Amino acid sequence: MQPVNPSTALATVLVDELVRHGLRHVVLAPGSRSAPLAMAAAADQRVRLHVEIDERSAAFCALGLGRASGRPAAVVTTSGSAVANLHPAVVEASHARVPLLLLTADRPPELRGTAANQTIDQLGIFGRSVRWFAEVGVAEDRPGVVAYWRSLLSRAWAEACGRPAGPVHLNLAFRDPLVPAPAEGFGQPLDGRPDGRPWTAATPAAPAFDSERAAAFAARLRGARGVVVAGELPPGSDPDAVVALAEALGWPLLAEPLSGARHGPNAVSTYATLLAHPPFAASMRPDVAVRVGRSVLAKPLLAWLSADVEQVLVDPDGAWLDPTRVLSEIVRADVGAWCRAVAAAADPRARDDAWLARWQQAEATARRVLDDALDADAAPSEPRTARDVAAAVPAGGTLVAASSMPVRDLDTYAAPRRLRVVGNRGTSGIDGFVSTALGVALASPPRSTVALAGDLSLLHDSNGFLLAERPDLVVVVVNNDGGGIFSFLPQADFPETFETVFGTPHGIDTARLAALHDLGFRRVERAADLPAALAEALAAGGVTLLEVRTDRAANVALHRRLRAAVAAALGDPPELG
C-alpha cells in the first residue's frame, strides 16, 4: 500500500479509509483529473466500481444505491462543469435524507482563476444542500498528513450518515502526476488502524426516547377516533411498527405507498378516493391524527386534516413536515420505537370498533368498485397498470416509482400489500429516474427490482442506460406521448397553448430507444397480459422495458368515472353515533 506520488497516495488512502467505514459502491463518471480516484477504486477489490458516462446519471445511480442499501455510495467526477451536473441528485439526497458522498477532483490552487482548462470555482458549489463540505487540500509528502486524511474521511462518513443523513462533498485538488508513475516518491506510511478498523468511528446520535411520555400519549388517545397517516418514512424507520400502532389503537391506517406501511387489516388503500367524496369525508373526520413521514401525494388528505384536528408528527430529526401549518405537536423520536411504545401502552378496551369498521366497510366497497371497473376493460389503462405492477413485484422485491402520475396512481389504485416502494419524492422531480432505479437494482437481490415510469421520466434520464453494467431491472413505462399529469391541472383549460407548452408530445418510439441501448423490449397490448410479461422479463434477467400505451384524454375521463362510481356506491353514509 505504498503509491509512488502524493496524488495516488491520497486517493489510495481515501478509498481504503472509506471502505473501513462501510463503503461498498463507487460510481465513476470518467475524466482525467479524477484519474487517481478512479484507479484507486478500480484497484480495490472490496468495492464495486460502476462506470457511467453522464455525471448527472452517475449521481442519481449513487443516490439509488444509497436508498437501497442505507449506506453512502460515492460518486466520483473530474473537475469543471462535471461537478455542476451532480447538483440535482444532491438536492434530492438532501431533502430525502439519503446518505451520499461526492468526491470531486479539482485543479490545484495555482491553476484556479487563470483560465486553466476545465476549471471552475468548486468550493461550496452545492451551498446548503450538503451536510458538510471540505476542501481536502493538495496532497503533500509531510509527516502527519495520512492521519489528517483518515480523520477527515472519518468525519465525512459520519456527517453523511448523521442525523439527518444526507450528501457530503469532498473537493480534492490533484497535481500531476495523476497516475502511479514514479515521481519523487512518497515517504509517509499509509497504513490505517490495525485489523481494518476505521480511523475514527462515530455513532449517529439516536433521538432521546422517553417511554413514560409515550405511555402518557397513549393515555391521551383513550377513546379518541383517530387516524394514522404514513407518508414516506425517514430512512431506517420500521414501517411494521406503524402498522402495529394502527392495529393497537383500532384506527384506520392511511399510508402512501412509499411508507412501506400500506398493509395489514387496518390499511385503507382507497383513502384518496374516499376523501374525494364530500359526504364520506365530512362524516369521518377524526379527533386526532398521528402522522409519520412526509405526506407528499394526497392534497385532499391534508386538506381534510385541518387545524381543528389534533395532529402529532413523529420524526427522528424533528423535521418540520407541515406544509399546511396545522401540526399541534412534533415528537422527536425514532418512528419505530415510539410507535411500538405507544402501541404497547394502548388500552384495547378503549377502542371504538364502529369507527374502524366504517372505514373498513368503505375500503371494501371502494376496492370492489375500482377493481371491477378496471378488470372490465381489456385495453391497458394507467390506473390498472399501477395496480397490477404493485401486485406483481416479487415478494421481498422493490418497486421504484417515478414522480408525476405513476406514484399518484399507485397511491390511488394499488391494493394493500407488504411492499417496498421507493421514489425520488424529496423534491419530486422526474430527473434521474432511470439511474436511481438502476442504482436500487445494483444494491438489491437479482431479479427483484421493478420500476414504474411515465414516458417523460424515461426520456429525461435515458442516458442512465449508458451504465457499463446491467443489473436486473424491469421498467414498465406508461407511454401517453407527453406530460399526462397536466391534463388534470387548470392548464388543460387553455387548449390553444396546452399541447405546445404542457402536453409536449414527443413521438419517440420506445422500441427504438430500447434497441439503441440494447435492452429487452415488449409492448403489452392487453391489460391482462402485463403480470405475466413482467414475470417473464424478471426471469430473463438484465434490463427490459415493458411499454403500455395509453391516451391522456381517455386517462382523465377514466379517473373521473372511477371516482364517480365509488361515490355512487358509497352514497350518503349515516352519521356515526
Coordinates of C-alpha atoms in Angstrom, one line a residue:
M1 CA 0.0 0.0 0.0
Q2 CA 2.8 2.4 -1.0
P3 CA 2.0 4.5 -4.1
V4 CA 4.8 6.4 -5.7
N5 CA 3.5 10.0 -5.7
P6 CA 1.3 12.2 -3.5
S7 CA -1.9 12.2 -5.6
T8 CA -2.1 8.4 -5.8
A9 CA -1.2 8.3 -2.1
L10 CA -4.2 10.5 -1.2
A11 CA -6.6 8.5 -3.5
T12 CA -5.4 5.2 -2.1
V13 CA -5.8 6.3 1.5
L14 CA -9.2 7.7 0.6
V15 CA -10.6 4.5 -0.8
D16 CA -9.2 2.4 2.0
E17 CA -10.5 4.5 4.8
L18 CA -14.0 4.8 3.4
V19 CA -14.1 1.0 2.9
R20 CA -13.2 0.6 6.5
H21 CA -16.3 2.7 7.4
G22 CA -18.5 0.6 5.1
L23 CA -18.2 2.0 1.5
R24 CA -19.2 -0.7 -1.0
H25 CA -20.1 1.1 -4.2
V26 CA -18.3 3.8 -6.2
V27 CA -20.0 5.3 -9.3
L28 CA -17.5 6.9 -11.6
A29 CA -18.0 9.4 -14.4
P30 CA -14.7 9.2 -16.2
G31 CA -12.3 12.1 -16.6
S32 CA -8.6 13.0 -16.5
R33 CA -8.3 15.0 -13.2
S34 CA -10.1 12.3 -11.3
A35 CA -7.6 9.6 -12.5
P36 CA -6.1 8.9 -9.1
L37 CA -9.5 8.2 -7.5
A38 CA -10.7 6.1 -10.5
M39 CA -7.6 4.0 -10.4
A40 CA -7.6 3.6 -6.7
A41 CA -11.3 2.4 -6.7
A42 CA -10.6 0.1 -9.6
A43 CA -7.7 -1.5 -7.8
D44 CA -9.5 -2.1 -4.5
Q45 CA -11.4 -5.4 -4.7
R46 CA -13.5 -4.5 -1.7
V47 CA -15.6 -2.0 -3.6
R48 CA -17.8 -2.4 -6.7
L49 CA -17.0 0.2 -9.3
H50 CA -19.8 1.3 -11.6
V51 CA -18.9 3.4 -14.6
E52 CA -21.5 5.9 -16.0
I53 CA -20.7 8.4 -18.8
D54 CA -23.1 11.1 -17.7
E55 CA -22.3 12.8 -14.4
R56 CA -25.9 13.6 -13.6
S57 CA -26.9 10.0 -14.2
A58 CA -23.9 8.8 -12.1
A59 CA -25.0 10.9 -9.1
F60 CA -28.6 9.5 -9.3
C61 CA -27.2 6.0 -9.6
A62 CA -25.3 6.6 -6.4
L63 CA -28.5 8.0 -4.8
G64 CA -30.3 4.8 -5.8
L65 CA -27.6 2.7 -4.2
G66 CA -27.9 4.7 -1.0
R67 CA -31.7 4.4 -1.0
A68 CA -31.5 0.6 -1.4
S69 CA -28.6 -0.1 1.0
G70 CA -29.0 2.6 3.6
R71 CA -25.3 3.5 3.5
P72 CA -23.5 6.1 1.4
A73 CA -22.3 5.3 -2.1
A74 CA -19.6 7.6 -3.6
V75 CA -19.8 9.4 -6.9
V76 CA -16.5 10.5 -8.5
T77 CA -16.2 13.2 -11.1
T78 CA -13.5 15.2 -12.8
S79 CA -13.3 19.0 -12.5
G80 CA -15.3 21.7 -14.1
S81 CA -18.9 21.5 -15.3
A82 CA -18.9 17.8 -14.5
V83 CA -19.3 18.8 -10.8
A84 CA -22.3 21.0 -11.5
N85 CA -24.1 18.1 -13.1
L86 CA -24.3 16.4 -9.6
H87 CA -26.5 19.2 -8.2
P88 CA -29.9 17.7 -9.0
A89 CA -29.1 14.5 -7.2
V90 CA -27.5 16.4 -4.3
V91 CA -30.7 18.4 -3.8
E92 CA -32.8 15.2 -3.8
A93 CA -30.5 13.4 -1.4
S94 CA -30.6 16.4 0.9
H95 CA -34.4 16.6 1.1
A96 CA -34.9 12.9 1.2
R97 CA -32.2 12.3 3.9
V98 CA -30.3 9.8 1.7
P99 CA -26.5 9.5 2.5
L100 CA -24.3 10.3 -0.4
L101 CA -20.5 11.0 -0.9
L102 CA -19.5 13.5 -3.6
L103 CA -15.8 13.1 -4.5
T104 CA -14.9 15.8 -7.0
A105 CA -11.5 16.2 -8.5
D106 CA -10.2 19.7 -9.0
R107 CA -7.2 21.7 -10.3
P108 CA -4.6 22.7 -7.7
P109 CA -4.9 26.3 -6.4
E110 CA -2.2 27.6 -8.7
L111 CA -4.3 26.8 -11.7
R112 CA -7.5 28.4 -10.4
G113 CA -8.6 31.8 -11.6
T114 CA -6.1 31.6 -14.5
A115 CA -8.4 30.3 -17.3
A116 CA -6.9 26.9 -17.0
N117 CA -8.8 24.3 -18.9
Q118 CA -11.8 22.7 -17.3
T119 CA -11.6 24.8 -14.1
I120 CA -14.4 26.5 -12.3
D121 CA -14.9 27.5 -8.7
Q122 CA -16.0 24.3 -7.0
L123 CA -15.7 25.4 -3.4
G124 CA -19.1 25.3 -1.7
I125 CA -20.7 24.8 -5.1
F126 CA -23.7 22.9 -3.6
G127 CA -24.3 25.5 -1.0
R128 CA -26.7 24.5 1.9
S129 CA -27.7 21.3 0.1
V130 CA -24.8 19.3 1.6
R131 CA -24.5 18.3 5.3
W132 CA -20.7 19.1 5.2
F133 CA -18.1 20.4 2.7
A134 CA -14.3 20.1 2.9
E135 CA -11.6 21.3 0.6
V136 CA -9.2 18.5 1.3
G137 CA -6.1 20.3 0.0
V138 CA -3.4 19.3 -2.4
A139 CA -1.6 16.1 -1.3
E140 CA 1.8 16.7 0.2
D141 CA 4.5 14.4 1.4
R142 CA 4.8 15.6 5.0
P143 CA 4.6 14.0 8.5
G144 CA 1.0 13.7 9.9
V145 CA -0.7 14.1 6.5
V146 CA -2.1 10.5 6.5
A147 CA -3.6 10.9 9.9
Y148 CA -5.2 14.2 8.6
W149 CA -6.6 12.4 5.6
R150 CA -8.0 9.5 7.5
S151 CA -9.5 11.7 10.2
L152 CA -11.2 13.9 7.6
L153 CA -12.6 10.9 5.8
S154 CA -14.0 9.5 9.0
R155 CA -15.8 12.8 9.6
A156 CA -17.1 12.8 6.1
W157 CA -18.7 9.4 6.6
A158 CA -20.1 10.4 10.0
E159 CA -21.6 13.5 8.5
A160 CA -23.2 11.6 5.6
C161 CA -24.7 9.0 8.0
G162 CA -25.6 11.5 10.7
R163 CA -29.0 12.9 11.7
P164 CA -30.3 13.9 9.3
A165 CA -28.4 11.8 6.8
G166 CA -27.5 13.4 3.5
P167 CA -24.9 14.4 1.0
V168 CA -21.3 15.3 1.8
H169 CA -18.9 17.0 -0.6
L170 CA -15.1 16.5 -0.6
N171 CA -13.2 18.6 -3.1
L172 CA -9.9 17.0 -4.0
A173 CA -7.2 19.0 -5.8
F174 CA -4.7 16.8 -7.6
R175 CA -1.4 17.8 -9.0
D176 CA 0.4 15.9 -11.7
P177 CA 1.3 13.1 -12.0
L178 CA -2.2 11.8 -11.8
V179 CA -1.2 8.2 -12.4
P180 CA 1.0 6.0 -10.2
A181 CA 4.1 6.9 -12.2
P182 CA 7.5 7.3 -10.5
A183 CA 8.0 10.9 -9.4
E184 CA 9.7 11.9 -6.2
G185 CA 8.1 9.1 -4.3
F186 CA 6.1 9.4 -1.2
G187 CA 7.8 8.9 2.1
Q188 CA 5.0 8.6 4.6
P189 CA 3.5 5.2 5.7
L190 CA -0.1 5.0 4.5
D191 CA -1.4 2.3 6.9
G192 CA -4.6 2.8 8.8
R193 CA -5.7 1.3 12.1
P194 CA -4.9 -2.4 12.7
D195 CA -7.5 -5.1 12.0
G196 CA -9.2 -2.9 9.3
R197 CA -10.8 -0.6 11.9
P198 CA -11.8 3.0 10.9
W199 CA -9.5 5.8 11.9
T200 CA -12.3 7.4 13.9
A201 CA -15.6 5.6 14.4
A202 CA -18.7 7.8 15.2
T203 CA -22.1 6.5 16.1
P204 CA -25.0 8.7 14.9
A205 CA -26.9 10.2 17.9
A206 CA -30.2 8.5 18.3
P207 CA -33.1 10.8 19.3
A208 CA -33.8 10.7 23.0
F209 CA -36.7 8.4 23.8
D210 CA -39.0 8.8 26.8
S211 CA -41.1 5.7 27.4
E212 CA -43.1 7.4 30.1
R213 CA -44.0 10.2 27.6
A214 CA -45.1 7.5 25.1
A215 CA -47.4 5.9 27.7
A216 CA -48.8 9.3 28.6
F217 CA -49.6 9.9 25.0
A218 CA -51.4 6.6 24.7
A219 CA -53.5 7.6 27.7
R220 CA -54.4 10.9 25.9
L221 CA -55.7 8.8 23.0
R222 CA -58.0 6.7 25.1
G223 CA -61.4 6.7 23.4
A224 CA -60.4 9.0 20.6
R225 CA -61.5 8.5 17.0
G226 CA -58.3 8.9 15.1
V227 CA -56.3 8.0 12.0
V228 CA -52.6 7.0 11.5
V229 CA -51.2 8.8 8.4
A230 CA -48.0 7.5 6.9
G231 CA -46.0 9.3 4.3
E232 CA -42.5 8.5 3.1
L233 CA -40.8 7.4 6.3
P234 CA -37.3 8.6 7.2
P235 CA -34.5 6.2 6.2
G236 CA -34.1 3.4 8.6
S237 CA -37.6 3.6 10.0
D238 CA -39.7 0.5 10.8
P239 CA -42.9 0.5 8.8
D240 CA -44.2 -2.6 10.6
A241 CA -44.3 -0.6 13.8
V242 CA -46.6 1.9 12.2
V243 CA -48.9 -0.9 11.2
A244 CA -48.8 -2.2 14.8
L245 CA -49.7 1.2 16.2
A246 CA -52.8 1.5 14.0
E247 CA -53.9 -2.0 15.0
A248 CA -53.3 -1.4 18.7
L249 CA -55.3 1.9 18.6
G250 CA -58.1 0.4 16.4
W251 CA -57.6 3.2 13.9
P252 CA -57.5 3.2 10.1
L253 CA -54.1 3.4 8.5
L254 CA -53.9 5.9 5.6
A255 CA -50.5 5.0 4.2
E256 CA -48.8 6.2 1.0
P257 CA -47.0 3.5 -1.0
L258 CA -43.6 5.0 -0.2
S259 CA -44.2 4.5 3.5
G260 CA -43.8 0.7 3.3
A261 CA -46.7 0.5 5.8
R262 CA -49.6 0.0 3.4
H263 CA -50.6 -3.4 4.6
G264 CA -52.5 -5.1 7.4
P265 CA -56.2 -5.2 8.3
N266 CA -56.4 -1.5 9.1
A267 CA -54.8 -0.3 5.8
V268 CA -57.2 1.8 3.8
S269 CA -55.7 1.9 0.3
T270 CA -58.6 3.8 -1.2
Y271 CA -58.4 6.8 1.1
A272 CA -57.7 9.3 -1.7
T273 CA -60.9 8.3 -3.5
L274 CA -63.0 8.1 -0.3
L275 CA -62.0 11.5 0.9
A276 CA -62.8 13.0 -2.5
H277 CA -66.4 12.1 -1.8
P278 CA -67.7 15.0 0.4
P279 CA -70.3 13.1 2.4
F280 CA -67.9 10.5 3.5
A281 CA -65.1 13.0 4.2
A282 CA -67.5 15.1 6.3
S283 CA -68.9 12.2 8.3
M284 CA -65.5 10.6 9.1
R285 CA -63.5 13.5 10.4
P286 CA -61.2 12.3 13.2
D287 CA -60.5 13.8 16.6
V288 CA -56.7 13.2 16.2
A289 CA -54.2 12.2 13.6
V290 CA -50.8 10.6 14.3
R291 CA -48.6 11.4 11.3
V292 CA -45.3 9.7 10.4
G293 CA -43.2 10.5 7.4
R294 CA -43.6 13.2 4.8
S295 CA -47.0 13.2 3.1
V296 CA -46.5 14.4 -0.5
L297 CA -49.2 12.9 -2.6
A298 CA -52.7 13.4 -1.2
K299 CA -53.8 17.0 -1.1
P300 CA -57.4 16.0 -0.2
L301 CA -56.0 14.2 2.8
L302 CA -54.0 17.2 4.0
A303 CA -57.0 19.5 3.4
W304 CA -59.3 17.1 5.3
L305 CA -56.8 17.2 8.2
S306 CA -57.5 20.8 9.0
A307 CA -56.3 22.8 12.0
D308 CA -59.2 21.8 14.2
V309 CA -57.9 18.1 14.2
E310 CA -55.2 17.5 16.7
Q311 CA -52.2 16.4 14.7
V312 CA -49.0 14.9 16.1
L313 CA -46.0 14.3 13.9
V314 CA -43.3 11.8 14.9
D315 CA -39.9 12.3 13.3
P316 CA -36.4 11.2 14.4
D317 CA -34.9 14.5 13.3
G318 CA -37.7 16.8 14.4
A319 CA -38.2 17.8 10.8
W320 CA -40.8 20.4 10.2
L321 CA -43.1 18.4 7.9
D322 CA -46.0 20.8 7.9
P323 CA -46.8 22.4 4.6
T324 CA -50.4 23.2 5.6
R325 CA -49.3 24.7 9.0
V326 CA -51.6 22.6 11.1
L327 CA -49.4 20.5 13.4
S328 CA -50.2 20.7 17.1
E329 CA -47.0 18.8 18.2
I330 CA -43.8 17.4 16.8
V331 CA -42.3 14.5 18.7
R332 CA -38.6 14.0 18.1
A333 CA -38.3 10.2 18.4
D334 CA -37.4 7.1 16.4
V335 CA -40.6 6.3 14.5
G336 CA -40.4 2.5 15.2
A337 CA -39.6 2.8 18.9
W338 CA -42.2 5.4 19.5
C339 CA -45.0 3.6 17.6
R340 CA -44.3 0.3 19.4
A341 CA -44.1 2.0 22.8
V342 CA -47.5 3.8 22.3
A343 CA -49.0 0.5 20.9
A344 CA -47.8 -1.4 23.9
A345 CA -49.4 1.2 26.3
A346 CA -52.7 1.4 24.4
D347 CA -55.8 0.1 26.1
P348 CA -57.7 -2.3 23.8
R349 CA -60.8 -1.8 25.8
A350 CA -61.0 1.9 24.8
R351 CA -61.1 1.2 21.0
D352 CA -64.1 2.4 19.1
D353 CA -64.7 -0.7 16.9
A354 CA -67.6 1.1 15.0
W355 CA -65.1 3.8 13.8
L356 CA -62.7 1.3 12.3
A357 CA -65.5 -0.9 10.9
R358 CA -66.9 2.0 9.0
W359 CA -63.5 2.7 7.4
Q360 CA -63.1 -1.0 6.6
Q361 CA -66.5 -1.2 5.0
A362 CA -65.8 1.8 2.9
E363 CA -62.5 0.4 1.8
A364 CA -64.1 -2.9 0.8
T365 CA -66.7 -1.1 -1.2
A366 CA -64.3 1.2 -3.0
R367 CA -61.8 -1.6 -3.6
R368 CA -64.5 -3.8 -5.2
V369 CA -65.8 -0.9 -7.4
L370 CA -62.4 0.1 -8.6
D371 CA -61.2 -3.5 -9.2
D372 CA -64.4 -4.5 -11.1
A373 CA -64.2 -1.4 -13.3
L374 CA -60.6 -1.8 -14.1
D375 CA -60.9 -5.5 -14.8
A376 CA -63.8 -5.0 -17.1
D377 CA -61.7 -3.3 -19.8
A378 CA -59.3 -5.3 -21.8
A379 CA -57.3 -2.3 -23.0
P380 CA -54.4 -1.1 -20.8
S381 CA -55.0 1.9 -18.6
E382 CA -52.8 3.8 -16.3
P383 CA -54.7 3.0 -13.1
R384 CA -54.8 -0.7 -13.8
T385 CA -51.1 -0.7 -14.8
A386 CA -50.2 0.8 -11.5
R387 CA -52.4 -1.6 -9.5
D388 CA -51.2 -4.7 -11.4
V389 CA -47.5 -3.7 -11.3
A390 CA -47.7 -3.2 -7.5
A391 CA -49.3 -6.7 -7.2
A392 CA -46.7 -8.4 -9.5
V393 CA -43.5 -7.3 -7.8
P394 CA -41.9 -10.4 -6.3
A395 CA -42.1 -10.9 -2.6
G396 CA -39.2 -9.1 -1.0
G397 CA -38.6 -7.1 -4.1
T398 CA -38.6 -3.3 -4.6
L399 CA -40.8 -1.1 -6.8
V400 CA -39.2 2.2 -7.9
A401 CA -41.9 4.7 -8.7
A402 CA -41.4 7.8 -10.9
S403 CA -42.8 11.1 -9.9
S404 CA -45.8 12.7 -11.6
M405 CA -48.6 10.3 -12.4
P406 CA -47.0 6.8 -11.7
V407 CA -46.6 7.4 -7.9
R408 CA -50.0 9.0 -7.7
D409 CA -51.7 6.1 -9.5
L410 CA -50.0 3.7 -7.1
D411 CA -51.4 5.7 -4.2
T412 CA -54.9 5.8 -5.5
Y413 CA -55.2 2.3 -7.0
A414 CA -52.7 -0.1 -5.5
A415 CA -54.2 -2.6 -3.1
P416 CA -52.7 -3.2 0.4
R417 CA -49.6 -5.2 0.3
R418 CA -46.3 -5.5 2.2
L419 CA -44.1 -4.0 -0.5
R420 CA -41.0 -1.8 -0.5
V421 CA -41.6 1.2 -2.7
V422 CA -39.0 3.9 -3.3
G423 CA -39.1 7.1 -5.3
N424 CA -37.4 10.5 -5.6
R425 CA -40.0 12.5 -3.6
G426 CA -37.6 14.7 -1.7
T427 CA -38.1 17.3 -4.4
S428 CA -40.5 15.2 -6.6
G429 CA -38.6 15.7 -9.8
I430 CA -38.7 13.3 -12.8
D431 CA -35.0 13.8 -13.4
G432 CA -32.6 10.9 -12.7
F433 CA -35.3 8.3 -12.6
V434 CA -33.6 5.6 -14.7
S435 CA -30.3 6.0 -12.9
T436 CA -32.0 5.9 -9.5
A437 CA -33.8 2.6 -10.5
L438 CA -30.5 1.1 -11.8
G439 CA -28.8 2.1 -8.5
V440 CA -31.5 0.4 -6.5
A441 CA -31.2 -2.7 -8.7
L442 CA -27.4 -2.8 -8.2
A443 CA -27.9 -2.9 -4.4
S444 CA -30.8 -5.4 -4.5
P445 CA -31.1 -9.2 -4.9
P446 CA -31.2 -10.4 -8.5
R447 CA -34.5 -10.4 -10.4
S448 CA -36.3 -8.4 -7.7
T449 CA -36.5 -4.8 -8.9
V450 CA -39.3 -3.3 -10.9
A451 CA -39.7 0.4 -11.9
L452 CA -42.9 2.2 -13.0
A453 CA -42.3 5.3 -15.1
G454 CA -44.0 7.7 -17.4
D455 CA -42.6 8.3 -20.9
L456 CA -41.1 11.7 -19.9
S457 CA -39.4 10.3 -16.8
L458 CA -37.9 7.6 -19.0
L459 CA -36.7 10.0 -21.7
H460 CA -35.4 12.6 -19.2
D461 CA -32.8 10.2 -18.0
S462 CA -32.3 7.8 -20.9
N463 CA -28.6 8.5 -20.6
G464 CA -28.8 6.4 -17.4
F465 CA -28.9 3.3 -19.7
L466 CA -25.2 4.1 -20.6
L467 CA -24.2 2.4 -17.3
A468 CA -21.5 0.0 -18.1
E469 CA -23.1 -2.9 -16.4
R470 CA -26.7 -4.3 -16.5
P471 CA -28.4 -5.2 -13.2
D472 CA -31.7 -7.0 -13.3
L473 CA -34.4 -4.3 -13.7
V474 CA -37.8 -4.3 -15.4
V475 CA -39.1 -0.8 -16.3
V476 CA -42.8 -0.6 -17.0
V477 CA -43.2 2.6 -19.0
V478 CA -46.7 4.1 -19.4
N479 CA -46.4 6.0 -22.7
N480 CA -49.1 8.6 -23.3
D481 CA -46.8 10.7 -25.5
G482 CA -46.3 13.6 -23.2
G483 CA -47.0 15.0 -19.7
G484 CA -50.1 13.3 -18.6
I485 CA -50.4 15.0 -15.2
F486 CA -51.0 18.4 -16.8
S487 CA -54.3 17.1 -18.2
F488 CA -55.6 17.1 -14.6
L489 CA -54.5 20.6 -13.8
P490 CA -56.0 24.0 -14.7
Q491 CA -53.6 24.4 -17.6
A492 CA -55.7 21.9 -19.5
D493 CA -58.5 24.6 -19.7
F494 CA -56.3 26.6 -22.2
P495 CA -56.3 24.3 -25.3
E496 CA -54.7 27.0 -27.5
T497 CA -51.4 26.5 -25.7
F498 CA -51.8 23.3 -23.8
E499 CA -50.2 20.8 -26.2
T500 CA -47.2 23.0 -27.0
V501 CA -46.2 24.0 -23.5
F502 CA -47.6 21.3 -21.2
G503 CA -48.7 18.2 -23.2
T504 CA -45.4 18.3 -25.1
P505 CA -45.9 15.3 -27.4
H506 CA -42.6 13.8 -28.4
G507 CA -43.4 11.0 -30.8
I508 CA -40.4 8.9 -29.8
D509 CA -40.6 5.2 -30.5
T510 CA -39.7 3.4 -27.2
A511 CA -38.8 0.2 -29.1
R512 CA -36.1 2.1 -30.9
L513 CA -34.8 3.6 -27.7
A514 CA -34.6 0.1 -26.2
A515 CA -32.7 -1.1 -29.3
L516 CA -30.3 1.8 -29.1
H517 CA -29.3 0.8 -25.6
D518 CA -29.5 -3.0 -26.3
L519 CA -32.4 -3.5 -23.8
G520 CA -35.1 -6.1 -23.8
F521 CA -38.4 -4.7 -25.0
R522 CA -42.0 -5.8 -25.2
R523 CA -45.2 -3.7 -25.9
V524 CA -48.1 -5.0 -23.8
E525 CA -51.3 -4.7 -25.9
R526 CA -53.8 -6.3 -23.4
A527 CA -54.1 -5.3 -19.8
A528 CA -54.4 -8.9 -18.6
D529 CA -51.0 -9.8 -20.1
L530 CA -49.0 -7.4 -18.0
P531 CA -48.4 -9.5 -14.9
A532 CA -47.1 -12.5 -17.0
A533 CA -44.9 -10.2 -19.2
L534 CA -43.4 -8.7 -16.0
A535 CA -42.7 -12.1 -14.5
E536 CA -41.1 -13.3 -17.8
A537 CA -38.9 -10.2 -18.0
L538 CA -37.7 -10.6 -14.4
A539 CA -36.9 -14.3 -15.0
A540 CA -34.9 -13.4 -18.1
G541 CA -32.6 -11.0 -16.2
G542 CA -30.9 -7.9 -17.4
V543 CA -32.8 -4.6 -18.2
T544 CA -36.2 -4.8 -20.0
L545 CA -38.6 -2.2 -21.0
L546 CA -42.3 -3.1 -21.0
E547 CA -44.4 -0.4 -22.7
V548 CA -48.0 0.2 -22.0
R549 CA -49.6 2.8 -24.4
T550 CA -52.4 5.0 -23.2
D551 CA -54.2 8.2 -24.2
R552 CA -54.1 11.3 -22.0
A553 CA -57.6 12.4 -22.5
A554 CA -59.0 8.9 -22.0
N555 CA -57.0 8.6 -18.8
V556 CA -58.6 11.8 -17.3
A557 CA -62.0 10.5 -18.3
L558 CA -61.3 7.1 -16.7
H559 CA -60.2 8.7 -13.4
R560 CA -63.4 10.7 -13.2
R561 CA -65.6 7.7 -14.0
L562 CA -63.9 5.6 -11.3
R563 CA -64.3 8.4 -8.7
A564 CA -68.0 8.8 -9.6
A565 CA -68.5 5.0 -9.4
V566 CA -67.1 4.9 -5.9
A567 CA -69.2 7.9 -4.8
A568 CA -72.3 6.3 -6.1
A569 CA -71.6 3.1 -4.3
L570 CA -70.9 4.9 -1.0
G571 CA -74.0 7.1 -1.2
D572 CA -74.6 9.3 1.9
P573 CA -73.2 7.4 4.8
P574 CA -75.1 7.8 8.1
E575 CA -73.5 9.7 10.9
L576 CA -71.6 7.7 13.5
G577 CA -73.1 7.7 17.0

